[in-house]
mmCIF file of C-alpha atoms in Angstrom:
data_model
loop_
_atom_site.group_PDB
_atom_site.id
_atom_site.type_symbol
_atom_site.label_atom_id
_atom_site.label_comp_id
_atom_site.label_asym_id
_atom_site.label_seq_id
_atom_site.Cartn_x
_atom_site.Cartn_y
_atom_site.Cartn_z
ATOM 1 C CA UNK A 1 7.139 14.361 8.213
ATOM 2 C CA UNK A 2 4.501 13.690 10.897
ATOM 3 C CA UNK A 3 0.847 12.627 10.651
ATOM 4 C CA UNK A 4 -0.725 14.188 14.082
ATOM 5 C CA UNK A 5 2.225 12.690 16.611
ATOM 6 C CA UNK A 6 3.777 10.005 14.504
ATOM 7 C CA UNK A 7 7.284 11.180 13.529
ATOM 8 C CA UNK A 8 8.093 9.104 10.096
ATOM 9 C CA UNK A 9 11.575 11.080 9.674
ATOM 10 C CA UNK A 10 12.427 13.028 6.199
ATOM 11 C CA UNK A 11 11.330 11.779 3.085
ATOM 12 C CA UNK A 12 9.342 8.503 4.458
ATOM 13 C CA UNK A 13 8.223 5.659 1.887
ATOM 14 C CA UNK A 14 5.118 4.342 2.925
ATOM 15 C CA UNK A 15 3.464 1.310 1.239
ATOM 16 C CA UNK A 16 0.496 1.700 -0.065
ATOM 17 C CA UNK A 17 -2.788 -0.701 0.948
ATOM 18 C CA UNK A 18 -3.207 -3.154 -2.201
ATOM 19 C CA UNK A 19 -6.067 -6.040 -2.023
ATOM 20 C CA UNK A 20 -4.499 -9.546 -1.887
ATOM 21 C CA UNK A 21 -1.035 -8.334 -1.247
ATOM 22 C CA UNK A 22 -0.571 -5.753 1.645
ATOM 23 C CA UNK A 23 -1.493 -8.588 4.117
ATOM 24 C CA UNK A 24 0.114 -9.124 7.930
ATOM 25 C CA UNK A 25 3.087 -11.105 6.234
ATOM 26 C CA UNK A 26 4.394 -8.603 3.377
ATOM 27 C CA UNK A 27 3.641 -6.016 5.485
ATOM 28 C CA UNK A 28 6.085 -6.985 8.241
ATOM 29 C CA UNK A 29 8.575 -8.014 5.156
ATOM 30 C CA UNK A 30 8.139 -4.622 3.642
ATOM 31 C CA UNK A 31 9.015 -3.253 7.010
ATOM 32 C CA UNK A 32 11.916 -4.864 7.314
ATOM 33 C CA UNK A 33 13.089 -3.700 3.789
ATOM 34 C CA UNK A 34 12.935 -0.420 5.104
ATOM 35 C CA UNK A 35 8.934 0.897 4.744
ATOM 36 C CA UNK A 36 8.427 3.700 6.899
ATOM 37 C CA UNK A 37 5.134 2.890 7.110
ATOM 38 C CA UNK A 38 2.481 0.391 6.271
ATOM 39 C CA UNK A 39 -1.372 -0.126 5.370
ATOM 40 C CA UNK A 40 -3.382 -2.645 5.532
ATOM 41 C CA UNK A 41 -5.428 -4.230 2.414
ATOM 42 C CA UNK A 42 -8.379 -1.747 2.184
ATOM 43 C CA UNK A 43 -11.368 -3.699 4.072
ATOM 44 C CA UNK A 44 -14.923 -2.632 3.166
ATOM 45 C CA UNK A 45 -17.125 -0.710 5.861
ATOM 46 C CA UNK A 46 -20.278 -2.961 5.259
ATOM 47 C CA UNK A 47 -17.676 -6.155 5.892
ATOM 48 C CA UNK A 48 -17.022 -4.542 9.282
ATOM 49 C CA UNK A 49 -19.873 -3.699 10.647
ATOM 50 C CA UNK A 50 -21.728 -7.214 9.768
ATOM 51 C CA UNK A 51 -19.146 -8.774 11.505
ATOM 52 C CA UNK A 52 -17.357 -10.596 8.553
ATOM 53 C CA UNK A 53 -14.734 -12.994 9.725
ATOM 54 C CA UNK A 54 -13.118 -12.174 6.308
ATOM 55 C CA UNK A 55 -13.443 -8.188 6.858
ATOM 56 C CA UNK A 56 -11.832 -8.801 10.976
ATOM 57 C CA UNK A 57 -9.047 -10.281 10.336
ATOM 58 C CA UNK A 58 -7.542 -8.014 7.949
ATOM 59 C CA UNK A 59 -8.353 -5.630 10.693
ATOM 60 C CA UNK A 60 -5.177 -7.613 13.077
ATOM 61 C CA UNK A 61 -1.778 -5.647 12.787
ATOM 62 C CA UNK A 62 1.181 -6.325 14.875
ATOM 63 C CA UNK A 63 3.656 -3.988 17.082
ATOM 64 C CA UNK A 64 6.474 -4.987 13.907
ATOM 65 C CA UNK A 65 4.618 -3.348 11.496
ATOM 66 C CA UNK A 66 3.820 0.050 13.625
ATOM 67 C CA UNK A 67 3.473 2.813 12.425
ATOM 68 C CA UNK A 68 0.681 1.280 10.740
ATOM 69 C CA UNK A 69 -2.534 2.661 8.950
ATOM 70 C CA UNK A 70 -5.698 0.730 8.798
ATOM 71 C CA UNK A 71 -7.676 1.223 5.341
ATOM 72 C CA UNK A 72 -11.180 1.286 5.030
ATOM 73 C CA UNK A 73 -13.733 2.070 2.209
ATOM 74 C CA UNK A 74 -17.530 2.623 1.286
ATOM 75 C CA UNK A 75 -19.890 4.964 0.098
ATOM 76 C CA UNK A 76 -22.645 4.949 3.117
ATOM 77 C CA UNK A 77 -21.803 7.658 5.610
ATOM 78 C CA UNK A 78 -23.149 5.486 8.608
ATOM 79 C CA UNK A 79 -21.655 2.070 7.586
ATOM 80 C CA UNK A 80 -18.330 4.578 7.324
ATOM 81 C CA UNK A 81 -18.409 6.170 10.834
ATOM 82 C CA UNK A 82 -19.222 2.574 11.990
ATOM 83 C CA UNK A 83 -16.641 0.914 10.815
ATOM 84 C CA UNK A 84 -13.968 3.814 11.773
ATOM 85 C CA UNK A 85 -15.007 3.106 14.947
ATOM 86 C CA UNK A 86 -14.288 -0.450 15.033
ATOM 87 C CA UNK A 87 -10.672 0.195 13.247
ATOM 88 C CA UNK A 88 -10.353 3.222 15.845
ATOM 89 C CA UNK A 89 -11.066 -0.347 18.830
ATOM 90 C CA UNK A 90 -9.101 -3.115 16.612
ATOM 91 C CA UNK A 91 -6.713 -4.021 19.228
ATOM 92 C CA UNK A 92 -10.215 -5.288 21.484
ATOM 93 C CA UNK A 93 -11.860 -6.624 17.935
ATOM 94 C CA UNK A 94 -9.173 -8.150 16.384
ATOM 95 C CA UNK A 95 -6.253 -8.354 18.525
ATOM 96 C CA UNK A 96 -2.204 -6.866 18.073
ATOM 97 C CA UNK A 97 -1.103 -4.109 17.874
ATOM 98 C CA UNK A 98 -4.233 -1.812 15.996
ATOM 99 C CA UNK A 99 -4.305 1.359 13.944
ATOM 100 C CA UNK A 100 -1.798 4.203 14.570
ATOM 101 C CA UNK A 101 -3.827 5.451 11.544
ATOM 102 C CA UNK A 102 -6.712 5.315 10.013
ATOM 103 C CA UNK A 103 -7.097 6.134 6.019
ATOM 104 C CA UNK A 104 -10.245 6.781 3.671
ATOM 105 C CA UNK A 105 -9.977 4.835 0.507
ATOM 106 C CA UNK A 106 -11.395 7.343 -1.906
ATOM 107 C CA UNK A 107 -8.310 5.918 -4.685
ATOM 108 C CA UNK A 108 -9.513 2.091 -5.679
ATOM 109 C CA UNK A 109 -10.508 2.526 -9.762
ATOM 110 C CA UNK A 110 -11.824 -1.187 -9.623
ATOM 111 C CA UNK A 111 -15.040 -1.316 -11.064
ATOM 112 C CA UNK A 112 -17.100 -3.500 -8.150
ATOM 113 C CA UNK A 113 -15.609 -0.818 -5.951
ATOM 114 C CA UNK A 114 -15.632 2.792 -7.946
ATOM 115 C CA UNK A 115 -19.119 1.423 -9.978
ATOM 116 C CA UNK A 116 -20.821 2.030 -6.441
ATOM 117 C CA UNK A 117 -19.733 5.049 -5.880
ATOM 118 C CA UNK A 118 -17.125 3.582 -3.285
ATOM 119 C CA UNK A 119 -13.273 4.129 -3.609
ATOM 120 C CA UNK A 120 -12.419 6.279 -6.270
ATOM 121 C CA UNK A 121 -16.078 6.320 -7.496
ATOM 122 C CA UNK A 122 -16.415 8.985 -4.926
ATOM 123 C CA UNK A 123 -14.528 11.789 -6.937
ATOM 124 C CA UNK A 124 -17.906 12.285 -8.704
ATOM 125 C CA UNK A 125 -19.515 13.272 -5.104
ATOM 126 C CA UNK A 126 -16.984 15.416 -4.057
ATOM 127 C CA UNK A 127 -19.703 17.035 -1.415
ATOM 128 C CA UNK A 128 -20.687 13.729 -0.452
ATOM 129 C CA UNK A 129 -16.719 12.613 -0.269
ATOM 130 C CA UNK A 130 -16.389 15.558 2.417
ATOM 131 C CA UNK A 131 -19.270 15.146 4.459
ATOM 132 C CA UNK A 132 -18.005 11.358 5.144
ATOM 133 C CA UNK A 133 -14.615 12.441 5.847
ATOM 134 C CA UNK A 134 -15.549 14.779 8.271
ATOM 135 C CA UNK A 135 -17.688 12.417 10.456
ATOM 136 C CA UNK A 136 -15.383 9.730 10.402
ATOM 137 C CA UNK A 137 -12.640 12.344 12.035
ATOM 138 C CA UNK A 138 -15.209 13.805 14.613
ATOM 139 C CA UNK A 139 -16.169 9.375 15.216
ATOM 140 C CA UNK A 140 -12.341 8.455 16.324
ATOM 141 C CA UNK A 141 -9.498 9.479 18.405
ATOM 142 C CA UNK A 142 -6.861 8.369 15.799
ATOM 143 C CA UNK A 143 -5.399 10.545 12.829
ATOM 144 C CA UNK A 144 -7.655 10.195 10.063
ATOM 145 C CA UNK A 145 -5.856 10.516 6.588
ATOM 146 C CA UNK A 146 -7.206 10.136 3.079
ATOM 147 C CA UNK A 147 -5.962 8.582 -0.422
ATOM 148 C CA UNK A 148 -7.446 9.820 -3.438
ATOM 149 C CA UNK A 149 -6.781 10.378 -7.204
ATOM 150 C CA UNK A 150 -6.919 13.914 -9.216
ATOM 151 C CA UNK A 151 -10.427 13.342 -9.960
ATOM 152 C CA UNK A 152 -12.760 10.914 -12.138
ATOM 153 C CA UNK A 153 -11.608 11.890 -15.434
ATOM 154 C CA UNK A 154 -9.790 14.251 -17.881
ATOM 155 C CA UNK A 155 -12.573 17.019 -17.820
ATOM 156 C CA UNK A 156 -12.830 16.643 -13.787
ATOM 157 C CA UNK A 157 -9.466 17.408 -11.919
ATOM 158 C CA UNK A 158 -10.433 18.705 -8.500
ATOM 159 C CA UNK A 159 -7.738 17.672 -6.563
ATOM 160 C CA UNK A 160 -6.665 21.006 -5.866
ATOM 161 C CA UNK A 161 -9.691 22.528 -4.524
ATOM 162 C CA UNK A 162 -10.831 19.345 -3.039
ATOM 163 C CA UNK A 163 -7.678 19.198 -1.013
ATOM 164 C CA UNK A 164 -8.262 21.825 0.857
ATOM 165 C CA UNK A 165 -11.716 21.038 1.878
ATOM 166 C CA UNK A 166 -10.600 18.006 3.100
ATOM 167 C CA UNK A 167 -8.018 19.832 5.022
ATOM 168 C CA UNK A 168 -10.695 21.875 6.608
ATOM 169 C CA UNK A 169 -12.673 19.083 7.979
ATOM 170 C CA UNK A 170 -9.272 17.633 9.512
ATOM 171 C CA UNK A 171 -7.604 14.977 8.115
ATOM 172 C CA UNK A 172 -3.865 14.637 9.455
ATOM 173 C CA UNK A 173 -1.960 13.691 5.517
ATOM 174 C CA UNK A 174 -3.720 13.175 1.865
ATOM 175 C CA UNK A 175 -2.161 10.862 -0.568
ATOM 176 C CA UNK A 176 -2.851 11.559 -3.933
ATOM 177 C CA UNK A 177 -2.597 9.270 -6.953
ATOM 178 C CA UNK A 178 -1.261 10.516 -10.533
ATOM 179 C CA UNK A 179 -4.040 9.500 -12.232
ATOM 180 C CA UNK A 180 -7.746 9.733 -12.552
ATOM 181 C CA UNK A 181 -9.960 7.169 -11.835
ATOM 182 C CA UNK A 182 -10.577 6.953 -15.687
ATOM 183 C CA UNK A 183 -7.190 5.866 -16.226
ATOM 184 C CA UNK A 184 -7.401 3.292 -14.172
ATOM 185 C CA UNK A 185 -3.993 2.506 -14.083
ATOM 186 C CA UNK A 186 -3.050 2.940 -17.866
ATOM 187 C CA UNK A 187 -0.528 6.119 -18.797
ATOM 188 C CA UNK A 188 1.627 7.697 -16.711
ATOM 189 C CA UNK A 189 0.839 9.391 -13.498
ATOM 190 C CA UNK A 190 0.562 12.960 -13.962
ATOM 191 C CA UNK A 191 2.489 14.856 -10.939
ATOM 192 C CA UNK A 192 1.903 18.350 -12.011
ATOM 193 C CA UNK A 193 -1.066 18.554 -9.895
ATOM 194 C CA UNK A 194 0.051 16.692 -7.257
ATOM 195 C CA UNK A 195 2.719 19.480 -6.474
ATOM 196 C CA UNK A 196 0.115 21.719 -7.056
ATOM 197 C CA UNK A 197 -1.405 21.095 -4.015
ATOM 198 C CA UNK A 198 2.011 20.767 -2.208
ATOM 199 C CA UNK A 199 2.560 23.696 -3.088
ATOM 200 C CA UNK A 200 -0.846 25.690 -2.506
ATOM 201 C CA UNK A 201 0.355 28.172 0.463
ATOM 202 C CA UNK A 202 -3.088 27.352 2.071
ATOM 203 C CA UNK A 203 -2.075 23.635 2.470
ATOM 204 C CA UNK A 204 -0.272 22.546 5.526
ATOM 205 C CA UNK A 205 -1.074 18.940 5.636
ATOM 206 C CA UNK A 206 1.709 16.676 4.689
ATOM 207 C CA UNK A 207 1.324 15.243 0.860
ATOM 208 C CA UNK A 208 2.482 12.376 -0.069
ATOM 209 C CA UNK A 209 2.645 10.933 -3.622
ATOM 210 C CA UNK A 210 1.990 8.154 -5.567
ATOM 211 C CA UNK A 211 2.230 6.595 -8.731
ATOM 212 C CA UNK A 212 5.343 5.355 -10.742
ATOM 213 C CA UNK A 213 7.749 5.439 -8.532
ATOM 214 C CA UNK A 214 9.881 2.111 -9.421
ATOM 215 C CA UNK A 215 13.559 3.516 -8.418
ATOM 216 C CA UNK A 216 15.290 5.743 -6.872
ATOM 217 C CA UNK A 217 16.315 8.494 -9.473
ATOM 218 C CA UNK A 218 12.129 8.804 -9.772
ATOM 219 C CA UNK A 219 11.765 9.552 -6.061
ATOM 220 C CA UNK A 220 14.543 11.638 -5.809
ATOM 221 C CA UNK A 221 12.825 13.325 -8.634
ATOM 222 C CA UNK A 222 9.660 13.814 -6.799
ATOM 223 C CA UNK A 223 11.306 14.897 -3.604
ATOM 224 C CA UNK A 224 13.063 17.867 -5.263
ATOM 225 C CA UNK A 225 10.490 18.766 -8.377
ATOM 226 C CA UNK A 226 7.241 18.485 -6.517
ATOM 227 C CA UNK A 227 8.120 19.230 -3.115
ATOM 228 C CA UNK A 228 6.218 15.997 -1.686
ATOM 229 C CA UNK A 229 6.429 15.518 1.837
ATOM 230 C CA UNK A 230 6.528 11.367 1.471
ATOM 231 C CA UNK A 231 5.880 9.138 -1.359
ATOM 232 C CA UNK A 232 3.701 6.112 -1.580
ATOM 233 C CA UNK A 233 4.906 2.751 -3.473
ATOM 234 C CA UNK A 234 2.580 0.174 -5.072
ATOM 235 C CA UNK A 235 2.850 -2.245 -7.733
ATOM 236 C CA UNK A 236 6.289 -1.370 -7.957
ATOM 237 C CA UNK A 237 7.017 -3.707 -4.323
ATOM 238 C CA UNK A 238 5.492 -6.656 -5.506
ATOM 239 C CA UNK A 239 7.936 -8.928 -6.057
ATOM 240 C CA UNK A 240 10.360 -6.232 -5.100
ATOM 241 C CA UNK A 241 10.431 -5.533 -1.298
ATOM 242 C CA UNK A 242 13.861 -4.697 -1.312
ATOM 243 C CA UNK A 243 12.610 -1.356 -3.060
ATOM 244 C CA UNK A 244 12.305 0.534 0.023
ATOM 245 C CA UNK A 245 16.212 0.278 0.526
ATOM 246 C CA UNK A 246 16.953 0.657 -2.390
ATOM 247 C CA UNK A 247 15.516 4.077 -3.143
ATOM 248 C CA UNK A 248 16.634 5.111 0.480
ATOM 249 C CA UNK A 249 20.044 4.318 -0.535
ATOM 250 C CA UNK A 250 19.865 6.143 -3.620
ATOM 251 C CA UNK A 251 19.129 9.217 -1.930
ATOM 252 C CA UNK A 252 21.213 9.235 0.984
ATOM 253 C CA UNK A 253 24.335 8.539 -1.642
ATOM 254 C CA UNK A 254 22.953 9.529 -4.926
ATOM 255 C CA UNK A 255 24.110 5.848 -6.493
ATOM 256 C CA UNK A 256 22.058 2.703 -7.523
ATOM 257 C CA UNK A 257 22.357 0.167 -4.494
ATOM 258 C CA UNK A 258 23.750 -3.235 -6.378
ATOM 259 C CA UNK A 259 20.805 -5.623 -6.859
ATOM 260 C CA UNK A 260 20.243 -8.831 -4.641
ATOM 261 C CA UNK A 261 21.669 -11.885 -6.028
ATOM 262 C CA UNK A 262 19.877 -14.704 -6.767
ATOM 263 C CA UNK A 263 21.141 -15.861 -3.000
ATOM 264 C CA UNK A 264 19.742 -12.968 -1.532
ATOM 265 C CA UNK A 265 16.547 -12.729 -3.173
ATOM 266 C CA UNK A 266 16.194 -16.518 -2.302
ATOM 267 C CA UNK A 267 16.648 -16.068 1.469
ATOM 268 C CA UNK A 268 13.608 -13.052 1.039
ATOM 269 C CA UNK A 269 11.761 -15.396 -0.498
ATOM 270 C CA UNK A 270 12.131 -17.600 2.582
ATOM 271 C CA UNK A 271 11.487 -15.417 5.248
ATOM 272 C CA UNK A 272 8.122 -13.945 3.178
ATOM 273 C CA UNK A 273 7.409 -17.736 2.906
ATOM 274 C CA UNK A 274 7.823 -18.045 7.135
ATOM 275 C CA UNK A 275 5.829 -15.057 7.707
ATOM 276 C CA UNK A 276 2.776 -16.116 5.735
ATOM 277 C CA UNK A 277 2.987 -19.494 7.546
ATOM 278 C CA UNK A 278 3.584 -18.134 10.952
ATOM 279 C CA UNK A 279 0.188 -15.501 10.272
ATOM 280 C CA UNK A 280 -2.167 -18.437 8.181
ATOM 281 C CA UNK A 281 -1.200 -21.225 8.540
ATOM 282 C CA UNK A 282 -1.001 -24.581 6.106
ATOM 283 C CA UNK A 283 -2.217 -24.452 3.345
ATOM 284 C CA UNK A 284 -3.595 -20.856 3.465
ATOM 285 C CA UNK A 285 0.060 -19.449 4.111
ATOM 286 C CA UNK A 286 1.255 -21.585 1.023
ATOM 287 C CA UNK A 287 -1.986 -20.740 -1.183
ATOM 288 C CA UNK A 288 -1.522 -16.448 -0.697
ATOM 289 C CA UNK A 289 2.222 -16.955 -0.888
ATOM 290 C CA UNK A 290 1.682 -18.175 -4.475
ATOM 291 C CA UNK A 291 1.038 -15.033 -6.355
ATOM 292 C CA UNK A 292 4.566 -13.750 -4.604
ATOM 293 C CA UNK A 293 7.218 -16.473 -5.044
ATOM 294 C CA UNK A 294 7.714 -16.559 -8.714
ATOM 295 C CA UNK A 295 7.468 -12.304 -8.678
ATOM 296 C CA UNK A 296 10.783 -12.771 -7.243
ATOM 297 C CA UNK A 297 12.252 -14.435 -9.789
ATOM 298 C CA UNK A 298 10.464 -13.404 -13.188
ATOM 299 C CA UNK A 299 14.019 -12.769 -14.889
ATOM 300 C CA UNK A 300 15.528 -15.556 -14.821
ATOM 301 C CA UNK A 301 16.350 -17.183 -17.854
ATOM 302 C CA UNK A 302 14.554 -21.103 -18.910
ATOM 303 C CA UNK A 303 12.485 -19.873 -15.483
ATOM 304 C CA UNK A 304 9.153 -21.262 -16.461
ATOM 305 C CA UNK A 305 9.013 -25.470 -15.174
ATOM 306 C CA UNK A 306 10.458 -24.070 -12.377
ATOM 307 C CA UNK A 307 7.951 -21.694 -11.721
ATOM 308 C CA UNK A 308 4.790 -24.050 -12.535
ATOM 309 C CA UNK A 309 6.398 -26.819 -9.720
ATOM 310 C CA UNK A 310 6.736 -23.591 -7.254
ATOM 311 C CA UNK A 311 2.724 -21.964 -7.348
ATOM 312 C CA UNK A 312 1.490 -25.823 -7.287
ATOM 313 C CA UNK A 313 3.425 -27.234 -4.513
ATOM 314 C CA UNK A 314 1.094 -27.308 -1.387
ATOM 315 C CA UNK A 315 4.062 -29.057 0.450
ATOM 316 C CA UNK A 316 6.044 -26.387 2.703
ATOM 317 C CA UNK A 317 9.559 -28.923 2.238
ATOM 318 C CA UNK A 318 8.887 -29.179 -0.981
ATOM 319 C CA UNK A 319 8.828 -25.444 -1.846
ATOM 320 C CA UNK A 320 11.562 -24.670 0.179
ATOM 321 C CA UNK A 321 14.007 -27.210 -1.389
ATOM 322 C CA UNK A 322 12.774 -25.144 -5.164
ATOM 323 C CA UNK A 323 13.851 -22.429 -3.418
ATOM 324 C CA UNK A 324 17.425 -24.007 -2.722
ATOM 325 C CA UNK A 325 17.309 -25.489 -6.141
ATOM 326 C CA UNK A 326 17.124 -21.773 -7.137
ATOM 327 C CA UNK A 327 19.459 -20.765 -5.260
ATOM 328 C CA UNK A 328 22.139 -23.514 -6.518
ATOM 329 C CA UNK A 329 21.539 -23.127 -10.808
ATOM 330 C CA UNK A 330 21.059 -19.364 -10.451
ATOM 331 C CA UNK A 331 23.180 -17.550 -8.076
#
């Protein structure tokens, strides 16, 4: 599969931009699972283009994590062409290694974000959703891809006609998500339509999927049922980096890979810990590594005191002798 001149090999698993978890350290752990690609946390347009300290940084990749797509979202044309611009320039704005992509958020169901007729609120202005997509790939010299959902709600699936216009104005790959922007993330993710457009002989875009995808027999499944060209994981990595090798192993030998033990899952834990310190810092590192640590170890049994010393430790020793403590009743 290739998006314009990036080469991502056959049957790529990208990982999809999330908000408070796709950030500079997961992102090079993710890669090192075995991500074929990576996004960024989706940073707002208006952020950019005032200059937000907050809205820059998220903007700084490194050469680990490449190929790597920078995310952006809004729902003012301008604000959007001006801040594709500035992720088209990130290496002189924010430094590293920059976009090899850049994607159109037109998925995020969040209220703050879809209520403005931003992210996934744009399904209801499909004309509108077009018009920005086309300027932002006539503003930059990078591929310009789009994720999306099937449309806003039950009564207003346009996925398959709104693929191709997007097509047409040039974007290089379209994710779509299983669900409508209604569902927020609630049921299952409907792939019908997603192979729909796959397989609509006027597409020639790759398509890459997303939504539920939490083993391998499931992307093996949407490899051979829908025809997808990649497939996008989410929620599913969180907590769960090793994913990405594990699916790939399940379809190279068709056989679940043998979980990490406790040992292994402990030394992941470790190196996630030294990449968010190495990229942010004490305490920031510590503080955004919270919301990951005890994800790794949710099963364990009489977990809990553990757990509650772990996310309140601001003490880098400290947290790393829990995670030998772990390591020595568990494994």
């Amino acid at each position: 599969m290739k998006i314009g001149n990036i080469d991502l090999g056959e049957k790529p698993l990208l990982l999809a931009p999330m908000e408070d978890v796709t950030d500079i350290s997961f992102r090079r752990l993710c890669k090192e699972q075995g991500a074929d690609m990576v996004y960024t946390e989706f940073i707002p347009s208006d952020g950019l283009i005032r200059d937000a300290v907050k809205a820059i940084a998220k903007m700084k990749t490194l050469e680990e994590e490449a190929p790597v797509g920078i995310q952006i979202y809004g729902h003012i044309p301008e604000s959007m062409v001006d801040a594709a611009r500035m992720a088209d320039k990130a290496v002189e704005i924010a430094g590293g290694h920059g976009a090899d992509v850049i994607d159109i958020n037109f998925g995020c169901p969040v209220t703050k974000i879809a209520g403005r007729g931003a992210g996934s609120g744009m399904m209801r202005y499909p004309q509108k959703m077009v018009a920005i997509t086309k300027a932002v790939v006539e503003a930059v010299d990078k591929p310009v891809t789009v994720k999306t959902r099937l449309g806003w709600d039950e009564d207003s699936k346009i996925i398959v006609e709104l693929a191709e216009r997007l097509q047409d104005v040039g974007i290089q790959a379209l994710t779509i998500h299983g669900r409508t922007r209604c569902q927020m993330y609630r049921g299952n993710a409907d792939w019908t339509l997603i192979g729909e457009v796959k397989n609509n002989p006027r597409m020639h875009i790759p398509i890459i999927g997303n939504g539920d995808i939490v083993d391998g027999p499931g992307a093996k499944q949407a490899f051979d049922r829908y025809g997808v060209d990649g497939i996008m994981i989410g929620r599913a990595s969180f907590g769960h980096p090793w994913i990405f090798r594990e699916i790939k192993h399940y379809l190279q030998y068709g056989e679940a890979m043998p979980e990490p033990s406790v040992r292994e899952k402990v030394e992941i834990a470790r190196r996630h810990m030294a990449l968010s310190l190495e990229a942010k810092g004490e305490p920031r590192g510590i503080y955004e590594m919270r919301r990951h640590l005890s994800c790794y170890f949710k099963c364990l049994p009489d977990f809990k005191p553990v757990r509650m010393k772990m996310v309140t430790s601001l003490a880098v020793n400290e947290i790393y002798g829990i995670l030998d403590y772990i390591c020595e009743r568990y494994d």
